[in-house]
PDB file of C-alpha atoms in Angstrom:
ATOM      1  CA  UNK C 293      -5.839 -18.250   2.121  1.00 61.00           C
ATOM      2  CA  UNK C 294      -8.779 -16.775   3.603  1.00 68.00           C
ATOM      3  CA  UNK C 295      -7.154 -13.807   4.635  1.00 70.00           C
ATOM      4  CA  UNK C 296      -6.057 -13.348   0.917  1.00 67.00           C
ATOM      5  CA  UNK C 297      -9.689 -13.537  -0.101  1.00 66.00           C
ATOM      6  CA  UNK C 298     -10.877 -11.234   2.028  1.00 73.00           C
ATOM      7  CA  UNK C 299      -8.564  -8.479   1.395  1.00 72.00           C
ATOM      8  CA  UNK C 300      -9.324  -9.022  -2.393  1.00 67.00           C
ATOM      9  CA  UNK C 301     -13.055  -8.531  -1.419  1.00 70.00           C
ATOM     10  CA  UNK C 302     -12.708  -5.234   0.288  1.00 75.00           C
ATOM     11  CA  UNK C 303     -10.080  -4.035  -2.282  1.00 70.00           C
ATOM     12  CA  UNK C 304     -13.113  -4.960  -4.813  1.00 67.00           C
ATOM     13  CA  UNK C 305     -15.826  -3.568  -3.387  1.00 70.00           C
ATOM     14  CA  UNK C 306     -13.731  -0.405  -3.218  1.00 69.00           C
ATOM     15  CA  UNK C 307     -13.165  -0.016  -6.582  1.00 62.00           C
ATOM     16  CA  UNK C 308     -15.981  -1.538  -7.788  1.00 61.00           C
ATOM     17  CA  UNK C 309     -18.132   2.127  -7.757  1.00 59.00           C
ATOM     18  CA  UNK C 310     -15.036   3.430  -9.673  1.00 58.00           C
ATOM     19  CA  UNK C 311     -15.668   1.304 -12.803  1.00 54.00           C
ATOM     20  CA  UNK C 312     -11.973   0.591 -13.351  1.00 63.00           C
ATOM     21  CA  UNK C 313     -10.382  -2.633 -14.249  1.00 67.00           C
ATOM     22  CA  UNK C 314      -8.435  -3.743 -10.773  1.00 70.00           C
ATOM     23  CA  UNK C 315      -5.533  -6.505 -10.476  1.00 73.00           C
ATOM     24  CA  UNK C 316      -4.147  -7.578  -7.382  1.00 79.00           C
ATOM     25  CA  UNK C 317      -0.732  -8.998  -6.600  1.00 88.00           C
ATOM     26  CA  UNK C 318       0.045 -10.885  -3.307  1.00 86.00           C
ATOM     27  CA  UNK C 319       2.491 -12.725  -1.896  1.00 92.00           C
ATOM     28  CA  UNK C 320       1.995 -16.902  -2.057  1.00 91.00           C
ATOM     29  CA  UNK C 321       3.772 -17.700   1.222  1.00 89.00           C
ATOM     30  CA  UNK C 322       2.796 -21.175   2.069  1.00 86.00           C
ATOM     31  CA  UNK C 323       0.487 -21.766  -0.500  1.00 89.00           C
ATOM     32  CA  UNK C 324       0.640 -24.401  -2.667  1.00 90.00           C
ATOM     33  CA  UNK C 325       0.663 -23.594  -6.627  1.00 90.00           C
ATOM     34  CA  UNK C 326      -2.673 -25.386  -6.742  1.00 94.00           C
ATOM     35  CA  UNK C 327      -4.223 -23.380  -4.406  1.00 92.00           C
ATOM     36  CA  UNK C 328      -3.173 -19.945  -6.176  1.00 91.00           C
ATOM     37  CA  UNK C 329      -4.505 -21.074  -9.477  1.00 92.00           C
ATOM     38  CA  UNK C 330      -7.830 -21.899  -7.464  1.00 91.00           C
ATOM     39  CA  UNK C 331      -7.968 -18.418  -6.582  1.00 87.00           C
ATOM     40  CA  UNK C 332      -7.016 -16.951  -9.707  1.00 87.00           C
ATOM     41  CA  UNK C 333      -9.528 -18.810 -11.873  1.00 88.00           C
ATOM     42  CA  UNK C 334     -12.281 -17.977  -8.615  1.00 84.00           C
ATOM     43  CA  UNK C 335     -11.192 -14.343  -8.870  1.00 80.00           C
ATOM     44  CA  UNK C 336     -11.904 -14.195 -12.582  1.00 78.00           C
ATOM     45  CA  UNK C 337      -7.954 -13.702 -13.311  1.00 80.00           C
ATOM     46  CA  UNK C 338      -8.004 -10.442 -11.313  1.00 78.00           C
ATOM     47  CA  UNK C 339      -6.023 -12.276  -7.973  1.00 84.00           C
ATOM     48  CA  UNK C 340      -2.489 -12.989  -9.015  1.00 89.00           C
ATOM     49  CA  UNK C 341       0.589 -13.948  -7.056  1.00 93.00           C
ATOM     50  CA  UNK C 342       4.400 -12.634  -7.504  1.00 95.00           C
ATOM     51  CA  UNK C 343       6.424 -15.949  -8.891  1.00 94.00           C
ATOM     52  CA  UNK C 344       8.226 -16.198  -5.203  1.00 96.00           C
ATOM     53  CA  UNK C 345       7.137 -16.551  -1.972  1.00 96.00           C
ATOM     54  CA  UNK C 346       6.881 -12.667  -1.207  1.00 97.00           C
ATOM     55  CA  UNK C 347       8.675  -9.536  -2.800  1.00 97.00           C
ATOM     56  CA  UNK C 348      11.198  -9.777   0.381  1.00 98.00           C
ATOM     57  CA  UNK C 349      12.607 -12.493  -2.034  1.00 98.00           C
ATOM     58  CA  UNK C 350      13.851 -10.093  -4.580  1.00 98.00           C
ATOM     59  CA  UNK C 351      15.355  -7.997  -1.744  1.00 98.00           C
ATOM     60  CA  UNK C 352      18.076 -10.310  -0.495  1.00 98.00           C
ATOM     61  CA  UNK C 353      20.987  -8.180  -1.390  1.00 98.00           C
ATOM     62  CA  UNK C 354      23.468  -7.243   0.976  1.00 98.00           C
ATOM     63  CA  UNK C 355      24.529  -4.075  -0.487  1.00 97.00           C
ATOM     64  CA  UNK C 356      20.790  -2.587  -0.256  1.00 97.00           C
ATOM     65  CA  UNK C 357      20.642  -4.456   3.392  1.00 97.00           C
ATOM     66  CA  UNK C 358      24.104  -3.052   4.426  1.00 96.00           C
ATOM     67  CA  UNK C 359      22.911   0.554   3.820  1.00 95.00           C
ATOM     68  CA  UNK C 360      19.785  -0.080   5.021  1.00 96.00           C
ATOM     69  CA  UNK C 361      21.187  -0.604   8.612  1.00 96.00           C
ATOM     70  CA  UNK C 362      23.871   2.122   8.159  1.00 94.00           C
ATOM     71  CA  UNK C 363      20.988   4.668   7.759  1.00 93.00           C
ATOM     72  CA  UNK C 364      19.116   3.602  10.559  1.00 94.00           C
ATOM     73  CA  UNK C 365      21.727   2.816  13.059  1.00 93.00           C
ATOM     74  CA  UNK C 366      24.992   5.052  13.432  1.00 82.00           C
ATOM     75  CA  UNK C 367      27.419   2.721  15.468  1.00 82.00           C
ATOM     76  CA  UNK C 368      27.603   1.133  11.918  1.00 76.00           C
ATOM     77  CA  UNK C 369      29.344   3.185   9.866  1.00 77.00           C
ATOM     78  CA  UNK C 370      32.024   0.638   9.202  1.00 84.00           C
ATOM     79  CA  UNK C 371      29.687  -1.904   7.972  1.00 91.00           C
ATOM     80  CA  UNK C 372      29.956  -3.576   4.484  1.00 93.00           C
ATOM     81  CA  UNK C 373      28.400  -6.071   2.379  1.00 96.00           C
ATOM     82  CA  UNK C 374      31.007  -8.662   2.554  1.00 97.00           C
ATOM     83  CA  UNK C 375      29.587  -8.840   6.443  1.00 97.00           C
ATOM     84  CA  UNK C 376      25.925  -9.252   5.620  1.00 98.00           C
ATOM     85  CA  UNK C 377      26.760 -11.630   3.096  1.00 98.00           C
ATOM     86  CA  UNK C 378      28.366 -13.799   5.084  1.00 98.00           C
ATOM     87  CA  UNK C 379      25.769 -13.179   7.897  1.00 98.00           C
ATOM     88  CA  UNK C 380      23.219 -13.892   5.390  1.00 98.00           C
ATOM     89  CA  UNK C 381      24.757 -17.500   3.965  1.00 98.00           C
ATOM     90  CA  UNK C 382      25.238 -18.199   7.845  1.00 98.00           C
ATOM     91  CA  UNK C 383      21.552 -18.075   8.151  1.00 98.00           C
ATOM     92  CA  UNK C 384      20.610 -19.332   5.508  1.00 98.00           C
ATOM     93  CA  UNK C 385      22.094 -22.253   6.272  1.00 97.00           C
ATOM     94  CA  UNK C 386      21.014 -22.461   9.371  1.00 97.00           C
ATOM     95  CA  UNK C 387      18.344 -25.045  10.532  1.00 96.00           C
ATOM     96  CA  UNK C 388      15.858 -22.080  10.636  1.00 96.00           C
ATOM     97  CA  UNK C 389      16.068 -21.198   7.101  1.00 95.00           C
ATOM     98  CA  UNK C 390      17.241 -23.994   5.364  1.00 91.00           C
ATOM     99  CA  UNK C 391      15.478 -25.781   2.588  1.00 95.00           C
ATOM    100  CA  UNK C 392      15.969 -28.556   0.093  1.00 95.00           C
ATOM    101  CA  UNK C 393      16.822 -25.448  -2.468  1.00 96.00           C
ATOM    102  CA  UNK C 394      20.030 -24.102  -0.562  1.00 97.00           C
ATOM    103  CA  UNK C 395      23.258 -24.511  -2.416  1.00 96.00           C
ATOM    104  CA  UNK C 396      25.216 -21.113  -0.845  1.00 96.00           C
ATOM    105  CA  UNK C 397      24.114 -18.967  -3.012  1.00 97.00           C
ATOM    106  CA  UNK C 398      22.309 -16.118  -2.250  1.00 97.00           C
ATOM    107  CA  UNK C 399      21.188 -15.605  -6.220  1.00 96.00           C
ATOM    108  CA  UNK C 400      20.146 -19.051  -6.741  1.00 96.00           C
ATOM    109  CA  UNK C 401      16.837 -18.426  -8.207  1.00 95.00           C
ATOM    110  CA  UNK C 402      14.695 -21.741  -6.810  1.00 96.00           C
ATOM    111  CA  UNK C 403      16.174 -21.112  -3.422  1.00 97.00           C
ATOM    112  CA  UNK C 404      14.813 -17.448  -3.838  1.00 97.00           C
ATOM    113  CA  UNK C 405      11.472 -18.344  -4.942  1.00 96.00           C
ATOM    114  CA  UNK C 406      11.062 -20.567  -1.422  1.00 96.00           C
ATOM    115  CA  UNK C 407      13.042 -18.840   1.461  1.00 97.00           C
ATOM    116  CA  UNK C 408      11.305 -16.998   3.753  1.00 97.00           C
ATOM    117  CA  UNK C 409      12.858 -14.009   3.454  1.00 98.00           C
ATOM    118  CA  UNK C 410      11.303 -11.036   5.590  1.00 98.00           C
ATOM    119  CA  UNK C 411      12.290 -13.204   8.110  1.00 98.00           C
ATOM    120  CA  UNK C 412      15.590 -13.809   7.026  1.00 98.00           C
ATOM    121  CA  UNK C 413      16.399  -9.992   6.192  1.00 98.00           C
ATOM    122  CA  UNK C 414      14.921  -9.395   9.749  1.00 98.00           C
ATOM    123  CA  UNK C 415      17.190 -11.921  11.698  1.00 98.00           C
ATOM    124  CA  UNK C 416      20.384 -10.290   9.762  1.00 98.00           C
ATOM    125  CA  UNK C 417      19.660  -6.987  10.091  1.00 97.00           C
ATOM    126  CA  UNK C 418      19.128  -7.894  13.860  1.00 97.00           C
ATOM    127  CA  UNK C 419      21.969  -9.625  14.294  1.00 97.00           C
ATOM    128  CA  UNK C 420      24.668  -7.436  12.694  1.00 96.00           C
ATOM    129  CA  UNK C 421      23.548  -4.172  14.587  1.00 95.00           C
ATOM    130  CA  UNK C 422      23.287  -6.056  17.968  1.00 94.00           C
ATOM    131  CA  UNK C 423      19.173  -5.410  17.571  1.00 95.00           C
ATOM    132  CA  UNK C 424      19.551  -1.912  17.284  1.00 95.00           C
ATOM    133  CA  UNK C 425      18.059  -2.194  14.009  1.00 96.00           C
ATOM    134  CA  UNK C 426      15.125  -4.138  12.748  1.00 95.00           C
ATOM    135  CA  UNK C 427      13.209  -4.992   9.573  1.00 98.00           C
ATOM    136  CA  UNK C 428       9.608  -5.046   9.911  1.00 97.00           C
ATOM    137  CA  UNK C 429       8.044  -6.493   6.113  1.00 95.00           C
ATOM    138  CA  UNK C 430       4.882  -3.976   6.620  1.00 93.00           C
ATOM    139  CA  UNK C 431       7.575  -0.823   7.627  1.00 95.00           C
ATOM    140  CA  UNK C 432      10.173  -1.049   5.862  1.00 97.00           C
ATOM    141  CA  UNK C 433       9.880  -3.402   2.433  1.00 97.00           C
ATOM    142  CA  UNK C 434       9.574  -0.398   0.364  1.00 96.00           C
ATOM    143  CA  UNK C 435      12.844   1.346   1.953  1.00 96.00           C
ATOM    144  CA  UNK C 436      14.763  -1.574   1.037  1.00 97.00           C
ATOM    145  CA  UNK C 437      12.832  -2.311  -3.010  1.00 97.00           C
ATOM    146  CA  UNK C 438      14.373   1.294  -3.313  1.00 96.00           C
ATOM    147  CA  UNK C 439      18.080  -0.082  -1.921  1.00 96.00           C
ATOM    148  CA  UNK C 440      18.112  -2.464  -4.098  1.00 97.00           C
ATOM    149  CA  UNK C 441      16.664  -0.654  -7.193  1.00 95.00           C
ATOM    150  CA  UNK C 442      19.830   1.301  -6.814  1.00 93.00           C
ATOM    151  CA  UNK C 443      22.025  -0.760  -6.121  1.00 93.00           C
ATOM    152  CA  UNK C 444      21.060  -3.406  -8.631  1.00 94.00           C
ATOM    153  CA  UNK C 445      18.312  -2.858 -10.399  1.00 94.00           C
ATOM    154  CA  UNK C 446      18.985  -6.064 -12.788  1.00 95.00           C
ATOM    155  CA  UNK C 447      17.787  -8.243  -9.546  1.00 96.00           C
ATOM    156  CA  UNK C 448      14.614  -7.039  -9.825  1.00 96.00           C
ATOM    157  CA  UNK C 449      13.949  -7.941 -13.297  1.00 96.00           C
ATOM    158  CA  UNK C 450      11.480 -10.927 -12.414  1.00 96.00           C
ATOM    159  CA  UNK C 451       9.591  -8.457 -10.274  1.00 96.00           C
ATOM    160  CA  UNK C 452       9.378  -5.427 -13.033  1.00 95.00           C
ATOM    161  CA  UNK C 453       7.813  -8.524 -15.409  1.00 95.00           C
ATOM    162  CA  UNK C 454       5.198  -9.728 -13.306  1.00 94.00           C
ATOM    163  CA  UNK C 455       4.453  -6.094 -12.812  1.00 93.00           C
ATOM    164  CA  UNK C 456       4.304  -5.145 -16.154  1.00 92.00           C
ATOM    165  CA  UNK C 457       2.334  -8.483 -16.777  1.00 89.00           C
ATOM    166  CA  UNK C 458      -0.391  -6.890 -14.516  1.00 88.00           C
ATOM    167  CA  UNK C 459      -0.829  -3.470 -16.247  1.00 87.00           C
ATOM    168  CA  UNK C 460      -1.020  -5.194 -19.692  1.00 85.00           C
ATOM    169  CA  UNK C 461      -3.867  -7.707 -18.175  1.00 79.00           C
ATOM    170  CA  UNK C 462      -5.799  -4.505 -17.050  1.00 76.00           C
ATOM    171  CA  UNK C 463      -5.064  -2.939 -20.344  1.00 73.00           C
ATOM    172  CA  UNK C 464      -6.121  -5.842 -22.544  1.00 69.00           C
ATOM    173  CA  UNK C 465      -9.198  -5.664 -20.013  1.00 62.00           C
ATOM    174  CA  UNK C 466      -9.623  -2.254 -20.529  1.00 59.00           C
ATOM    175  CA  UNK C 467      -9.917  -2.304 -25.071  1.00 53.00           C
TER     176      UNK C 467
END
């Protein structure tokens, strides 16, 4: 939480000289829903959080993960996405990952809004290449966002409406 606040403060004071309106958009990982509306309302409705956990939740989809280890490692070139799907339900369901939310479903949209899933990206992409490949959340998110905006760009619907909720706040803010 802290952390949070203090990157919102130096993002502020930043654009504060610029006299633009400025939104910001984190991830809520482990806090609670009260705690996010705290900071909203103490951020004057410029801090807002993405509806899940972190934007590695709108990621989990093992044709944008499959080709995102094919590129980076070439002793994969038979890889598909019936593989990381079952590597991803495997751990998922796994005691590391699993929460009250499961069901088996990889599109199950409670279960996505809760899973931890840069981790759980990471430990697949690990896994299936033998750790010759790994997903870092700070290196490589935006690699995969553009996976799976080809791939299916319909998963990322939630995501383009929280986004588009943002530039119409700093429009509104703007007239």
């Amino acid at each position: 939480k802290e952390l949070v606040y203090e990157i919102y403060q130096r993002l502020s004071k930043v654009a504060g000289p610029l006299d633009v309106s400025v939104a910001f958009s984190f991830d809520s990982e482990n806090l609670t829903e009260k705690e996010t509306k705290e900071m909203v309302r103490d951020s004057q409705g410029a801090m807002h959080f993405l509806p899940r956990r972190m934007i590695e939740c709108y990621l989990v989809n093992p044709q944008a993960i499959t080709e995102f280890v094919v590129q980076r490692d070439q002793e994969q070139s038979t890889l598909d996405a019936d593989l990381v799907t079952a590597k991803l339900i495997e751990l998922a369901g796994s005691d590391k990952f699993k929460i009250g939310e499961w069901t088996g479903d990889l599109a199950e949209p409670s279960w996505l809004a809760k899973v931890d899933a840069a981790k759980l990206i990471s430990d697949c992409c690990g896994q299936i290449s033998e750790y010759r490949v790994t997903f870092k959340k700070k290196d490589d998110t935006l690699a995969l966002l553009q996976r799976v905006l080809s791939a299916d760009r319909a998963q990322l619907a939630e995501l383009l409406k929280h986004v588009e909720k943002l530039v119409k706040s700093l429009s509104n803010a703007i007239h």
